[in-house]
Amino acid sequence: MITSAIISLVFLAISLVLSPLPTVTELPWGLDDAMLTAVGYFRTFADFFPPFYTLLQAFIAYLFLKITFIVLSFFLGSRIPKV
Amino acid sequence: MKYLKLSILVVLFLVGFSVADASVLYTQSVSSVVGRSFASSTPDNPWIAQSLGNGFSQVINGFNFKLKATQDLSDTQLTATIDRYNEDSYTTGGTNLVTQHFDVSDMNSQDVRTIEWSFGSVTLDPAKYYIFTLVTKGGTVYIDDYVTVLGSSVVSSWPDGACRNPPNSSPTTDACGSVEDIYFQIIGYSSTDTHIESFTPDNVTVNEAVPLDLTVTAFDVDMEVDYYFNSSEDFGVYDQVCVQAYPVEVSNMTFIPYCDTIVASGGSTYSFTYPSLPYGINDVIVYFYNSTTGIKSLVQSFTFVNGYTFTLMTPHPDALTGTGIFGQFYGTTTGYATSSSGQLIEDCSVLSSNVFERVGCAIVNGFKAVLSFLFVPNPVQVQGLVNNLRIGILTKFPIGYATRTYDIFASSTATTTLPLMSVNFATSSPLGAINYTIDMNEIMDDASVVLNDDWTSGNGIIAVANDYSIWEIFMGLIDFTIWMFLFYMIFTNVVGFYQLERGHRQGIS
C-alpha cells in the first residue's frame, strides 16, 4: 500500500513532467518498417539455426539493460555507472 | 522538512490502515468451465435452465456463456432468455426480461464459441427470482463454459444455483440431462462487505488429468467435486477420487484428503468443507487414489473422456456473505483444465456484520496481514505501476525511441520467407547480362533438415537411450556460453569494469 503509493506518486510526478512531450509510436525515416522486416528475417533465420535465437534473446536482454541505464541516467544523472 | 516527511508518512500509514481494515477481496482470477453435455430428453426441443435465485439488485447488461458442439449443428438455433418470477418455485408471476436468438448452425463438431450476449440495462428486483433458459432446436449443444452475469448485483443468499427444468416445461423431469449446474458469476459489488472486485476467467490446458493444482485463499472453503465418466473409461487401479489441501505458507502441513468412491457409469457429486484453512494461499490438488494400496495417481496420465468434470467452489457463498464465485476445472478427451486463484482479505473491522469465522483477525495474523498489505505491493498493483511507467514515461520522447527499438526486437514476428538475393553481372564482364538469384530459403531448409536429423550411435560405441539432433546435443552448451557472456557484459556494465578497462586502453586513468 505505502510502497505502491510512493512509487505511484513518483511515477505520476514524472509522467506529469513528461506529459507535454510527444509519444513515440514508431521510429522515424522508415526505420520502423525496416527494422521490423529485418528482425523478422533474423527470426526466420533463427528458426533454422536456434543459436541465433538465443543470441537475439540475449541481445534483447542487454538492450533492456541499456534502456534501463538510459532512463536512470536521464533522471539520476551521474549517480549511476556510466554505460 | 523533517516534520513534513513525518506527516506524510503518518497520513499514508493511517490511510493504509483504514483501507486494510476494510474488507476487500482485492484480487481474484478464476477459470470457470463446465463440461457437461446438454442433451434433452426431447430431441426436437432440447432445453436447459439455470436458476439464478433472488437478491439481484441494480442493473445487469449482459450475460455470457460458452458453447461446445458435440456434433455438426447444421440446423441448430439457440434461444436464450432471462425470466423473472415471484418465488423460488418459478411458477407465478413469470415475466420475460430479455430474449435473444443465436444462430449456431455454422458450428461444427467440437467447435467452441463464446456467446457474448449484451442487452440494454435491465433493472433487477432483489425480491424476485430469476432464471436463465437456453432452448435449442435441432442438434445437441454442449454447455462448455461459464455463464457470467455482467453488471452490479448483490445476492443476499446463495440461490439454489442448480440446473432445473424450465418453468412450466414439459417434460418435467430431468430435462437437464447430465447438466447439474450452469455456474454464473456476479461482479461489480459496491458493497463494503467482503466481495469480489474482479473476476477474470483464464482457461488452462493440461495434458494430464491429474494433478490439477488450484490455488485458493480463504478460511473455510467449501468444495464440490463433480465427475462424470463414460462407462468405458478405464480407471486402472484407482477406486477413489480425492481432494487435498496444502497450505503454501506453512511448510510440512497438509490436510487430510477428502475422498469418494469413483462412480464409473454416469457420475457423482460430493461436497465437503475444509475447515479453517490457514490464512494465505493454499494449493488444492485433485487426484485419484487406490484405497487398498494407498497409491496416488499424482503421476498417472489419464485419458479424459467426454463428461469428466471436476468442480471446485471457493469460497462457498455461505462461508462469506451470501456471495460467491466458482472456480471450476474439468477434463474432456483432450484434457482441459482450469485453475483459479484468489486472495481474501478478511473483514476485521469492528463494524463488520459478517458472520463467517474471524480466525484470521487474531492480533498477530491480523497485524501481520495489515503490515504486508501496507508495505508489500500487490502483484496487480505492481503490474499497474509498470504499465503506467511504460505509458507515461518510456513511450515519451526521446526515451520512446529506445523503447520502440526494444519492442521491435522483442515482439516482431518471423517472416515466412527469407529474402531472395540477386547478383547481376555487368555487361562488360565475361558473365555479362547473367543474373543469379540466391534463394536463402532453399539453402536454409536443406541445412535445417541436416541439422535436425537425429544422430544415432551407429557403431554402438556411444551408448545413448535416444537419438538426438545436432541442436539437442549442443544447444545446452551454446545457450550456456551465450548467457554467461551476457552475464559478464551486464556485470561489467553495472560495476564499471568495462569502462575502467576501456579507459586504461585509451590512456585515461
Coordinates of C-alpha atoms in Angstrom, one line a residue:
Chain A
M1 CA 0.0 0.0 0.0
I2 CA 2.6 2.5 1.1
T3 CA 5.2 1.2 -1.2
S4 CA 3.0 1.3 -4.2
A5 CA 1.6 4.7 -3.2
I6 CA 5.1 6.2 -3.1
I7 CA 6.1 4.6 -6.4
S8 CA 2.8 5.8 -7.9
L9 CA 3.4 9.3 -6.7
V10 CA 6.9 9.3 -8.2
F11 CA 5.6 7.9 -11.5
L12 CA 2.8 10.3 -11.5
A13 CA 5.1 13.3 -11.0
I14 CA 7.5 12.1 -13.7
S15 CA 4.6 11.4 -16.1
L16 CA 3.2 14.9 -15.5
V17 CA 6.6 16.5 -16.3
L18 CA 6.9 14.4 -19.4
S19 CA 3.3 14.7 -20.5
P20 CA 3.9 17.6 -22.9
L21 CA 6.4 15.5 -24.8
P22 CA 5.1 13.6 -27.8
T23 CA 4.5 9.8 -27.6
V24 CA 6.7 7.7 -29.8
T25 CA 4.8 5.1 -31.7
E26 CA 7.3 4.3 -34.4
L27 CA 10.8 5.1 -35.4
P28 CA 11.4 7.9 -37.9
W29 CA 12.6 7.8 -41.5
G30 CA 11.2 4.4 -42.3
L31 CA 13.4 2.8 -39.7
D32 CA 10.4 1.2 -38.1
D33 CA 9.4 -0.9 -41.1
A34 CA 12.9 -1.6 -42.0
M35 CA 13.7 -2.9 -38.5
L36 CA 10.5 -4.9 -38.3
T37 CA 11.4 -6.6 -41.5
A38 CA 15.0 -7.1 -40.6
V39 CA 14.2 -8.6 -37.2
G40 CA 11.6 -10.8 -38.9
Y41 CA 14.2 -12.1 -41.3
F42 CA 16.5 -12.7 -38.4
R43 CA 13.8 -14.6 -36.5
T44 CA 13.2 -16.7 -39.6
F45 CA 16.9 -17.4 -39.9
A46 CA 16.9 -18.3 -36.2
D47 CA 14.2 -20.8 -36.8
F48 CA 16.7 -22.7 -38.9
F49 CA 19.6 -22.1 -36.6
P50 CA 18.4 -22.0 -32.9
P51 CA 21.7 -20.5 -31.5
F52 CA 20.8 -17.3 -33.3
Y53 CA 17.5 -17.2 -31.4
T54 CA 19.4 -17.4 -28.2
L55 CA 21.6 -14.6 -29.4
L56 CA 18.6 -12.5 -30.1
Q57 CA 17.2 -13.1 -26.7
A58 CA 20.5 -12.2 -25.1
F59 CA 20.7 -9.1 -27.2
I60 CA 17.1 -8.1 -26.2
A61 CA 18.0 -8.6 -22.5
Y62 CA 21.1 -6.5 -23.0
L63 CA 19.1 -3.9 -24.8
F64 CA 16.7 -3.8 -21.9
L65 CA 19.6 -3.2 -19.5
K66 CA 20.9 -0.4 -21.7
I67 CA 17.4 1.2 -21.8
T68 CA 17.2 0.9 -18.0
F69 CA 20.5 2.7 -17.7
I70 CA 19.4 5.4 -20.1
V71 CA 16.3 6.0 -18.1
L72 CA 18.2 6.1 -14.9
S73 CA 20.8 8.4 -16.3
F74 CA 18.0 10.6 -17.6
F75 CA 16.6 11.1 -14.1
L76 CA 19.6 10.5 -11.8
G77 CA 22.4 12.0 -13.9
S78 CA 25.8 10.8 -12.9
R79 CA 24.7 8.8 -9.8
I80 CA 24.7 5.5 -11.7
P81 CA 27.6 3.7 -13.5
K82 CA 28.3 5.1 -16.9
V83 CA 27.3 3.0 -19.9
Chain B
M1 CA 11.2 19.4 6.3
K2 CA 11.6 16.6 8.7
Y3 CA 8.1 17.2 10.1
L4 CA 6.7 17.3 6.6
K5 CA 8.1 13.9 5.8
L6 CA 6.9 12.5 9.1
S7 CA 3.4 13.9 8.5
I8 CA 3.3 12.3 5.0
L9 CA 4.3 9.0 6.5
V10 CA 1.7 9.2 9.2
V11 CA -1.0 10.1 6.7
L12 CA -0.1 7.3 4.4
F13 CA 0.1 4.9 7.3
L14 CA -3.4 5.9 8.5
V15 CA -4.8 5.7 5.0
G16 CA -3.3 2.3 4.6
F17 CA -4.7 1.1 7.8
S18 CA -8.2 2.4 7.0
V19 CA -8.1 0.6 3.7
A20 CA -6.7 -2.6 5.0
D21 CA -9.3 -2.5 7.7
A22 CA -12.0 -2.6 5.1
S23 CA -12.9 -6.0 3.8
V24 CA -11.7 -6.4 0.3
L25 CA -11.2 -9.4 -1.8
Y26 CA -9.0 -7.4 -4.0
T27 CA -7.7 -9.9 -6.5
Q28 CA -9.5 -12.8 -7.9
S29 CA -8.9 -14.7 -11.1
V30 CA -10.9 -17.7 -11.7
S31 CA -11.3 -20.0 -14.6
S32 CA -14.7 -21.3 -14.9
V33 CA -15.5 -24.1 -17.2
V34 CA -18.3 -26.5 -17.2
G35 CA -18.1 -29.5 -19.4
R36 CA -21.4 -31.3 -19.3
S37 CA -23.4 -32.4 -22.2
F38 CA -26.7 -30.8 -22.8
A39 CA -28.8 -33.4 -24.3
S40 CA -32.5 -33.3 -23.9
S41 CA -35.0 -36.0 -23.4
T42 CA -36.9 -34.3 -26.2
P43 CA -34.5 -34.1 -29.2
D44 CA -36.7 -31.7 -31.1
N45 CA -36.9 -29.3 -28.3
P46 CA -33.9 -29.6 -26.0
W47 CA -33.6 -27.0 -23.4
I48 CA -32.0 -26.3 -20.1
A49 CA -32.4 -23.7 -17.4
Q50 CA -30.3 -22.2 -14.7
S51 CA -32.0 -20.8 -11.6
L52 CA -30.3 -17.6 -10.6
G53 CA -32.2 -17.1 -7.4
N54 CA -33.1 -13.8 -5.8
G55 CA -31.2 -10.9 -4.3
F56 CA -30.2 -9.3 -7.5
S57 CA -30.4 -5.6 -7.4
Q58 CA -29.2 -2.7 -9.6
V59 CA -28.6 -3.3 -13.2
I60 CA -27.3 -6.0 -15.5
N61 CA -26.4 -5.5 -19.1
G62 CA -25.1 -8.8 -20.4
F63 CA -24.8 -12.5 -20.0
N64 CA -22.0 -14.6 -21.4
F65 CA -21.8 -18.3 -21.9
K66 CA -19.8 -20.6 -24.0
L67 CA -21.0 -23.5 -26.1
K68 CA -19.3 -26.5 -27.5
A69 CA -20.9 -28.6 -30.2
T70 CA -20.6 -32.3 -29.9
Q71 CA -21.8 -32.7 -33.5
D72 CA -22.3 -30.6 -36.6
L73 CA -25.1 -28.1 -35.8
S74 CA -26.3 -27.6 -39.3
D75 CA -29.8 -26.8 -38.3
T76 CA -29.5 -25.6 -34.7
Q77 CA -30.9 -22.3 -33.5
L78 CA -30.5 -21.2 -29.9
T79 CA -32.8 -19.0 -27.9
A80 CA -31.7 -17.6 -24.6
T81 CA -34.0 -15.9 -22.2
I82 CA -33.9 -14.4 -18.7
D83 CA -37.2 -14.5 -16.9
R84 CA -38.4 -13.2 -13.6
Y85 CA -40.7 -15.0 -11.1
N86 CA -42.3 -14.3 -7.8
E87 CA -40.9 -17.2 -5.9
D88 CA -38.2 -19.9 -6.0
S89 CA -40.6 -22.4 -7.4
Y90 CA -40.7 -20.4 -10.6
T91 CA -44.4 -20.8 -11.1
T92 CA -46.1 -17.5 -10.7
G93 CA -45.6 -14.0 -12.0
G94 CA -43.4 -15.1 -14.9
T95 CA -42.1 -12.2 -16.9
N96 CA -39.7 -12.3 -19.7
L97 CA -37.0 -9.7 -19.3
V98 CA -34.8 -10.4 -22.3
T99 CA -34.8 -12.9 -25.2
Q100 CA -32.2 -13.4 -27.9
H101 CA -31.9 -15.8 -30.8
F102 CA -28.5 -17.1 -31.7
D103 CA -27.7 -18.8 -34.9
V104 CA -25.2 -21.6 -34.2
S105 CA -25.9 -23.5 -37.3
D106 CA -22.4 -22.9 -38.6
M107 CA -20.8 -24.7 -35.7
N108 CA -19.1 -27.9 -36.5
S109 CA -18.5 -30.8 -34.2
Q110 CA -16.0 -29.8 -31.4
D111 CA -16.3 -26.1 -32.2
V112 CA -16.3 -23.9 -29.1
R113 CA -17.9 -20.5 -29.2
T114 CA -18.4 -17.8 -26.6
I115 CA -21.8 -16.2 -26.8
E116 CA -21.5 -12.7 -25.5
W117 CA -25.0 -11.6 -25.0
S118 CA -25.3 -7.9 -24.4
F119 CA -28.5 -6.1 -23.9
G120 CA -29.8 -2.9 -22.7
S121 CA -29.7 -2.1 -19.0
V122 CA -32.1 -4.4 -17.1
T123 CA -33.0 -3.3 -13.6
L124 CA -33.5 -6.3 -11.3
D125 CA -35.7 -6.6 -8.2
P126 CA -33.9 -8.2 -5.3
A127 CA -37.2 -9.7 -4.1
K128 CA -37.8 -11.5 -7.4
Y129 CA -36.4 -14.8 -8.6
Y130 CA -34.6 -15.1 -11.9
I131 CA -33.9 -17.9 -14.2
F132 CA -31.8 -18.2 -17.4
T133 CA -33.0 -20.6 -20.0
L134 CA -31.5 -22.0 -23.2
V135 CA -33.6 -23.6 -25.8
T136 CA -32.2 -25.3 -28.9
K137 CA -34.0 -26.7 -31.9
G138 CA -32.1 -29.4 -33.7
G139 CA -28.8 -30.8 -32.8
T140 CA -27.2 -31.2 -29.4
V141 CA -25.4 -28.4 -27.7
Y142 CA -22.8 -29.0 -25.1
I143 CA -22.7 -26.3 -22.4
D144 CA -19.0 -25.9 -22.2
D145 CA -18.0 -22.9 -20.2
Y146 CA -19.0 -20.3 -17.8
V147 CA -22.1 -18.2 -17.6
T148 CA -21.4 -14.7 -16.4
V149 CA -23.7 -12.0 -15.1
L150 CA -22.2 -8.7 -16.1
G151 CA -23.1 -5.6 -14.1
S152 CA -23.6 -4.8 -10.5
S153 CA -25.6 -7.1 -8.4
V154 CA -25.9 -8.1 -4.8
V155 CA -27.0 -11.5 -3.8
S156 CA -28.5 -11.8 -0.3
S157 CA -28.3 -15.5 -0.2
W158 CA -26.9 -18.2 -2.4
P159 CA -29.6 -19.4 -4.8
D160 CA -30.1 -23.0 -5.5
G161 CA -27.9 -22.5 -8.4
A162 CA -28.9 -25.7 -10.0
C163 CA -29.9 -26.6 -13.4
R164 CA -33.6 -27.3 -13.5
N165 CA -36.4 -27.8 -15.7
P166 CA -37.5 -24.6 -17.3
P167 CA -40.7 -23.2 -15.7
N168 CA -43.9 -24.8 -17.0
S169 CA -41.9 -27.1 -19.1
S170 CA -42.8 -30.5 -20.5
P171 CA -41.4 -32.9 -19.8
T172 CA -41.0 -32.0 -16.2
T173 CA -38.3 -34.5 -15.3
D174 CA -34.6 -34.4 -16.0
A175 CA -34.7 -32.0 -18.9
C176 CA -31.2 -31.1 -17.9
G177 CA -29.8 -34.4 -18.8
S178 CA -26.4 -34.7 -17.2
V179 CA -26.2 -31.0 -16.5
E180 CA -26.4 -30.2 -12.9
D181 CA -25.4 -26.6 -12.7
I182 CA -24.6 -23.8 -15.0
Y183 CA -22.4 -21.7 -13.0
F184 CA -22.5 -18.0 -13.2
Q185 CA -20.6 -15.1 -11.9
I186 CA -21.5 -11.9 -10.2
I187 CA -19.2 -9.0 -10.3
G188 CA -19.0 -5.3 -9.5
Y189 CA -20.2 -5.1 -6.0
S190 CA -20.4 -1.7 -4.4
S191 CA -20.8 -3.2 -1.0
T192 CA -18.2 -2.8 1.6
D193 CA -18.6 -6.4 2.7
T194 CA -16.3 -9.0 1.6
H195 CA -16.7 -9.2 -2.1
I196 CA -15.1 -9.8 -5.4
E197 CA -13.8 -6.9 -7.2
S198 CA -12.5 -8.5 -10.3
F199 CA -13.0 -11.9 -11.9
T200 CA -11.0 -13.0 -14.9
P201 CA -11.7 -16.4 -16.4
D202 CA -8.5 -17.9 -17.6
N203 CA -8.5 -21.3 -19.0
V204 CA -5.5 -23.6 -18.8
T205 CA -5.0 -26.6 -21.0
V206 CA -3.2 -29.5 -19.5
N207 CA -2.2 -32.8 -20.9
E208 CA -2.9 -34.9 -17.9
A209 CA -5.9 -35.3 -15.8
V210 CA -4.1 -35.1 -12.5
P211 CA -2.8 -33.4 -10.6
L212 CA -4.9 -30.3 -11.1
D213 CA -3.4 -27.6 -8.9
L214 CA -5.7 -24.9 -7.7
T215 CA -4.7 -22.0 -5.5
V216 CA -7.3 -20.6 -3.2
T217 CA -7.2 -18.4 -0.3
A218 CA -9.9 -18.4 2.3
F219 CA -10.6 -19.7 5.8
D220 CA -13.4 -22.1 5.4
V221 CA -13.5 -23.4 1.9
D222 CA -16.4 -25.4 0.7
M223 CA -15.7 -27.6 -2.2
E224 CA -17.7 -29.7 -4.6
V225 CA -16.3 -32.4 -6.8
D226 CA -18.4 -33.4 -9.7
Y227 CA -17.1 -36.1 -12.0
Y228 CA -18.5 -37.8 -15.0
F229 CA -17.1 -40.7 -16.8
N230 CA -18.2 -42.8 -19.7
S231 CA -18.7 -46.4 -18.6
S232 CA -15.9 -47.4 -20.9
E233 CA -13.3 -45.4 -19.0
D234 CA -10.5 -47.5 -17.5
F235 CA -9.7 -46.3 -14.1
G236 CA -6.8 -48.6 -13.7
V237 CA -6.1 -49.4 -10.1
Y238 CA -7.9 -46.4 -8.7
D239 CA -11.2 -46.6 -7.0
Q240 CA -11.5 -43.2 -5.3
V241 CA -11.1 -39.5 -6.3
C242 CA -9.7 -37.3 -3.6
V243 CA -9.2 -33.6 -2.9
Q244 CA -6.4 -32.5 -0.6
A245 CA -5.2 -29.0 0.5
Y246 CA -1.6 -28.0 1.1
P247 CA -1.0 -24.7 2.8
V248 CA 1.7 -23.0 0.8
E249 CA 3.0 -20.7 3.6
V250 CA 3.1 -23.4 6.2
S251 CA 5.7 -26.0 5.4
N252 CA 5.2 -29.6 6.2
M253 CA 1.5 -29.1 6.8
T254 CA -1.2 -30.9 4.9
F255 CA -4.8 -31.5 5.5
I256 CA -6.5 -34.9 5.3
P257 CA -7.8 -35.7 1.9
Y258 CA -11.5 -36.0 1.2
C259 CA -12.1 -39.0 -1.0
D260 CA -15.1 -40.5 -2.6
T261 CA -15.7 -43.7 -4.5
I262 CA -15.5 -43.3 -8.2
V263 CA -18.8 -43.9 -9.9
A264 CA -17.8 -45.3 -13.3
S265 CA -21.0 -45.0 -15.1
G266 CA -22.6 -41.6 -15.1
G267 CA -21.1 -39.6 -12.3
S268 CA -21.3 -38.4 -8.8
T269 CA -21.1 -35.3 -6.7
Y270 CA -19.9 -34.9 -3.3
S271 CA -19.4 -31.8 -1.2
F272 CA -17.4 -31.1 1.9
T273 CA -15.8 -28.2 3.8
Y274 CA -12.2 -27.7 4.6
P275 CA -12.4 -26.0 8.0
S276 CA -10.2 -23.2 8.9
L277 CA -7.6 -23.3 6.2
P278 CA -4.6 -21.2 7.2
Y279 CA -4.6 -17.6 6.2
G280 CA -2.7 -17.3 2.9
I281 CA -2.6 -19.4 -0.2
N282 CA -3.5 -23.0 -0.2
D283 CA -2.9 -25.4 -3.0
V284 CA -5.6 -27.8 -3.7
I285 CA -4.8 -31.0 -5.6
V286 CA -7.3 -33.4 -7.0
Y287 CA -6.1 -36.9 -7.6
F288 CA -7.1 -40.5 -7.9
Y289 CA -6.5 -42.9 -5.2
N290 CA -6.3 -46.6 -4.6
S291 CA -7.8 -47.2 -1.2
T292 CA -6.3 -50.6 -0.9
T293 CA -2.7 -49.9 -1.8
G294 CA -2.6 -46.3 -1.0
I295 CA -1.2 -45.4 -4.4
K296 CA -2.0 -41.9 -5.6
S297 CA -2.3 -41.0 -9.2
L298 CA -0.2 -37.9 -9.0
V299 CA 2.0 -39.1 -11.8
Q300 CA -0.6 -41.1 -13.6
S301 CA -1.6 -39.8 -17.0
F302 CA -5.3 -40.2 -17.5
T303 CA -7.1 -40.1 -20.8
F304 CA -10.1 -37.9 -20.2
V305 CA -13.4 -38.8 -21.6
N306 CA -16.2 -36.6 -22.5
G307 CA -18.1 -35.5 -19.5
Y308 CA -15.4 -35.8 -17.0
T309 CA -15.8 -32.9 -14.7
F310 CA -14.3 -31.5 -11.5
T311 CA -15.8 -28.6 -9.9
L312 CA -14.4 -26.8 -7.0
M313 CA -16.2 -24.0 -5.4
T314 CA -14.3 -21.5 -3.4
P315 CA -15.1 -19.6 -1.4
H316 CA -18.5 -21.0 -0.8
P317 CA -21.1 -18.3 -0.7
D318 CA -22.4 -19.5 2.7
A319 CA -19.0 -19.0 4.1
L320 CA -18.9 -15.4 3.2
T321 CA -21.7 -13.0 2.9
G322 CA -24.0 -14.8 0.6
T323 CA -21.9 -14.0 -2.4
G324 CA -19.9 -16.5 -4.2
I325 CA -17.7 -17.4 -7.1
F326 CA -16.9 -20.7 -8.6
G327 CA -13.6 -21.9 -9.9
Q328 CA -14.1 -25.0 -12.0
F329 CA -11.9 -27.2 -13.9
Y330 CA -12.7 -30.2 -15.9
G331 CA -11.4 -32.6 -18.4
T332 CA -12.5 -33.8 -21.7
T333 CA -11.0 -36.1 -24.2
T334 CA -8.3 -33.6 -24.8
G335 CA -7.7 -32.9 -21.2
Y336 CA -8.8 -29.5 -20.4
A337 CA -8.5 -28.0 -17.0
T338 CA -8.7 -24.6 -15.5
S339 CA -7.3 -23.2 -12.4
S340 CA -8.3 -20.3 -10.2
S341 CA -6.6 -18.2 -7.6
G342 CA -7.9 -15.7 -5.2
Q343 CA -6.8 -13.7 -2.3
L344 CA -9.1 -12.9 0.5
I345 CA -8.6 -10.1 3.0
E346 CA -10.9 -10.9 5.8
D347 CA -13.1 -8.3 7.2
C348 CA -11.6 -7.5 10.6
S349 CA -13.3 -4.2 11.1
V350 CA -15.3 -3.7 14.3
L351 CA -18.4 -2.7 12.4
S352 CA -18.3 -5.8 10.2
S353 CA -21.5 -7.7 10.2
N354 CA -20.0 -10.7 8.5
V355 CA -20.8 -14.0 10.1
F356 CA -18.0 -16.1 8.9
E357 CA -15.2 -17.2 11.1
R358 CA -12.8 -14.4 12.2
V359 CA -9.9 -16.6 12.9
G360 CA -7.7 -14.5 10.5
C361 CA -8.4 -11.5 12.7
A362 CA -6.3 -12.6 15.6
I363 CA -4.0 -9.9 16.6
V364 CA -0.8 -11.5 15.3
N365 CA -2.2 -12.7 12.0
G366 CA -4.2 -9.6 11.5
F367 CA -1.3 -7.2 12.2
K368 CA 0.9 -9.2 10.0
A369 CA -1.6 -9.1 7.3
V370 CA -2.0 -5.4 7.7
L371 CA 1.7 -4.8 7.6
S372 CA 2.0 -6.9 4.5
F373 CA -0.8 -5.1 2.9
L374 CA 0.8 -1.8 3.7
F375 CA 4.3 -2.4 2.6
V376 CA 4.3 -5.3 0.1
P377 CA 2.9 -4.2 -3.2
N378 CA 0.3 -6.4 -4.7
P379 CA 1.3 -8.1 -8.0
V380 CA -1.7 -6.5 -9.7
Q381 CA -0.6 -3.1 -8.4
V382 CA 2.9 -3.7 -9.5
Q383 CA 1.7 -4.6 -12.9
G384 CA -0.4 -1.4 -13.0
L385 CA 2.7 0.6 -12.0
V386 CA 4.7 -1.0 -14.7
N387 CA 2.0 -0.2 -17.2
N388 CA 1.9 3.4 -16.0
L389 CA 5.6 3.6 -16.2
R390 CA 5.6 2.4 -19.8
I391 CA 2.7 4.6 -20.9
G392 CA 3.7 7.7 -19.1
I393 CA 7.5 7.7 -19.3
L394 CA 9.0 5.0 -21.5
T395 CA 7.0 5.9 -24.6
K396 CA 7.7 9.6 -24.3
F397 CA 10.2 11.4 -26.5
P398 CA 13.2 10.7 -26.5
I399 CA 13.2 7.6 -24.4
G400 CA 10.3 6.3 -26.6
Y401 CA 12.7 5.7 -29.4
A402 CA 14.7 3.3 -27.3
T403 CA 11.5 1.6 -26.1
R404 CA 10.2 1.3 -29.6
T405 CA 13.5 -0.3 -30.7
Y406 CA 13.3 -2.7 -27.8
D407 CA 9.7 -3.6 -28.8
I408 CA 10.7 -4.3 -32.4
F409 CA 13.3 -6.7 -31.3
A410 CA 11.2 -8.3 -28.6
S411 CA 7.8 -8.5 -30.3
S412 CA 8.3 -8.7 -34.1
T413 CA 7.3 -11.9 -35.7
A414 CA 9.3 -14.1 -38.0
T415 CA 8.7 -13.6 -41.7
T416 CA 7.5 -16.5 -43.7
T417 CA 10.4 -16.5 -46.0
L418 CA 13.9 -15.1 -46.3
P419 CA 14.7 -12.5 -48.9
L420 CA 16.0 -13.5 -52.3
M421 CA 19.4 -12.1 -53.2
S422 CA 20.1 -11.4 -56.8
V423 CA 23.5 -10.8 -58.4
N424 CA 23.6 -9.0 -61.8
F425 CA 26.9 -9.1 -63.7
A426 CA 27.8 -6.1 -65.7
T427 CA 27.6 -6.4 -69.5
S428 CA 31.3 -5.7 -69.8
S429 CA 32.2 -8.8 -67.7
P430 CA 32.7 -12.3 -69.1
L431 CA 29.5 -13.2 -67.4
G432 CA 27.7 -10.2 -68.8
A433 CA 24.0 -9.9 -68.5
I434 CA 23.8 -13.0 -66.4
N435 CA 21.5 -12.7 -63.4
Y436 CA 22.0 -15.1 -60.4
T437 CA 19.3 -15.4 -57.8
I438 CA 20.2 -16.9 -54.5
D439 CA 17.3 -18.4 -52.6
M440 CA 18.2 -18.5 -48.9
N441 CA 15.1 -20.4 -48.1
E442 CA 16.2 -23.4 -50.0
I443 CA 19.7 -23.2 -48.5
M444 CA 18.4 -22.9 -45.0
D445 CA 15.8 -25.6 -45.5
D446 CA 18.5 -28.1 -46.5
A447 CA 20.6 -27.0 -43.6
S448 CA 17.7 -27.4 -41.3
V449 CA 16.9 -30.9 -42.4
V450 CA 20.5 -32.0 -42.0
L451 CA 21.0 -30.3 -38.6
N452 CA 17.7 -31.5 -37.3
D453 CA 18.3 -35.1 -38.3
D454 CA 18.6 -37.4 -35.4
W455 CA 22.1 -38.6 -34.8
T456 CA 22.4 -42.2 -33.9
S457 CA 25.2 -44.0 -32.1
G458 CA 25.9 -46.1 -35.3
N459 CA 28.6 -48.5 -34.3
G460 CA 27.3 -48.7 -30.8
I461 CA 30.3 -47.0 -29.2
I462 CA 28.2 -44.3 -27.9
A463 CA 25.5 -45.8 -25.7
V464 CA 22.5 -43.5 -25.8
A465 CA 18.9 -44.3 -24.9
N466 CA 17.6 -41.9 -27.5
D467 CA 18.6 -40.3 -30.7
Y468 CA 19.3 -36.6 -30.7
S469 CA 19.6 -33.9 -33.3
I470 CA 22.7 -31.7 -33.5
W471 CA 20.8 -28.9 -31.8
E472 CA 19.6 -31.1 -29.0
I473 CA 23.2 -32.2 -28.4
F474 CA 24.9 -28.8 -28.5
M475 CA 22.2 -26.2 -27.7
G476 CA 22.7 -26.5 -23.9
L477 CA 26.4 -25.6 -24.3
I478 CA 25.7 -22.9 -26.8
D479 CA 23.0 -21.4 -24.6
F480 CA 25.2 -21.6 -21.5
T481 CA 28.0 -19.8 -23.4
I482 CA 25.8 -17.0 -24.6
W483 CA 24.1 -16.4 -21.3
M484 CA 27.4 -16.4 -19.5
F485 CA 28.7 -13.8 -21.9
L486 CA 25.6 -11.7 -21.3
F487 CA 26.0 -12.1 -17.6
Y488 CA 29.6 -10.9 -18.0
M489 CA 28.5 -7.9 -20.1
I490 CA 25.9 -6.9 -17.6
F491 CA 28.2 -7.4 -14.6
T492 CA 30.9 -5.3 -16.1
N493 CA 28.5 -2.6 -17.1
V494 CA 27.0 -2.4 -13.6
V495 CA 30.2 -2.4 -11.7
G496 CA 32.1 -0.3 -14.2
F497 CA 34.9 -2.7 -15.0
Y498 CA 34.2 -2.3 -18.7
Q499 CA 34.6 1.5 -18.6
L500 CA 37.7 1.2 -16.4
E501 CA 39.3 -1.2 -18.7
R502 CA 38.4 0.9 -21.7
G503 CA 39.7 3.9 -20.0
H504 CA 43.1 2.2 -19.4
R505 CA 43.2 1.2 -23.1
Q506 CA 42.6 4.7 -24.1
G507 CA 45.2 6.0 -21.7
I508 CA 42.7 7.5 -19.3
S509 CA 43.3 6.9 -15.7

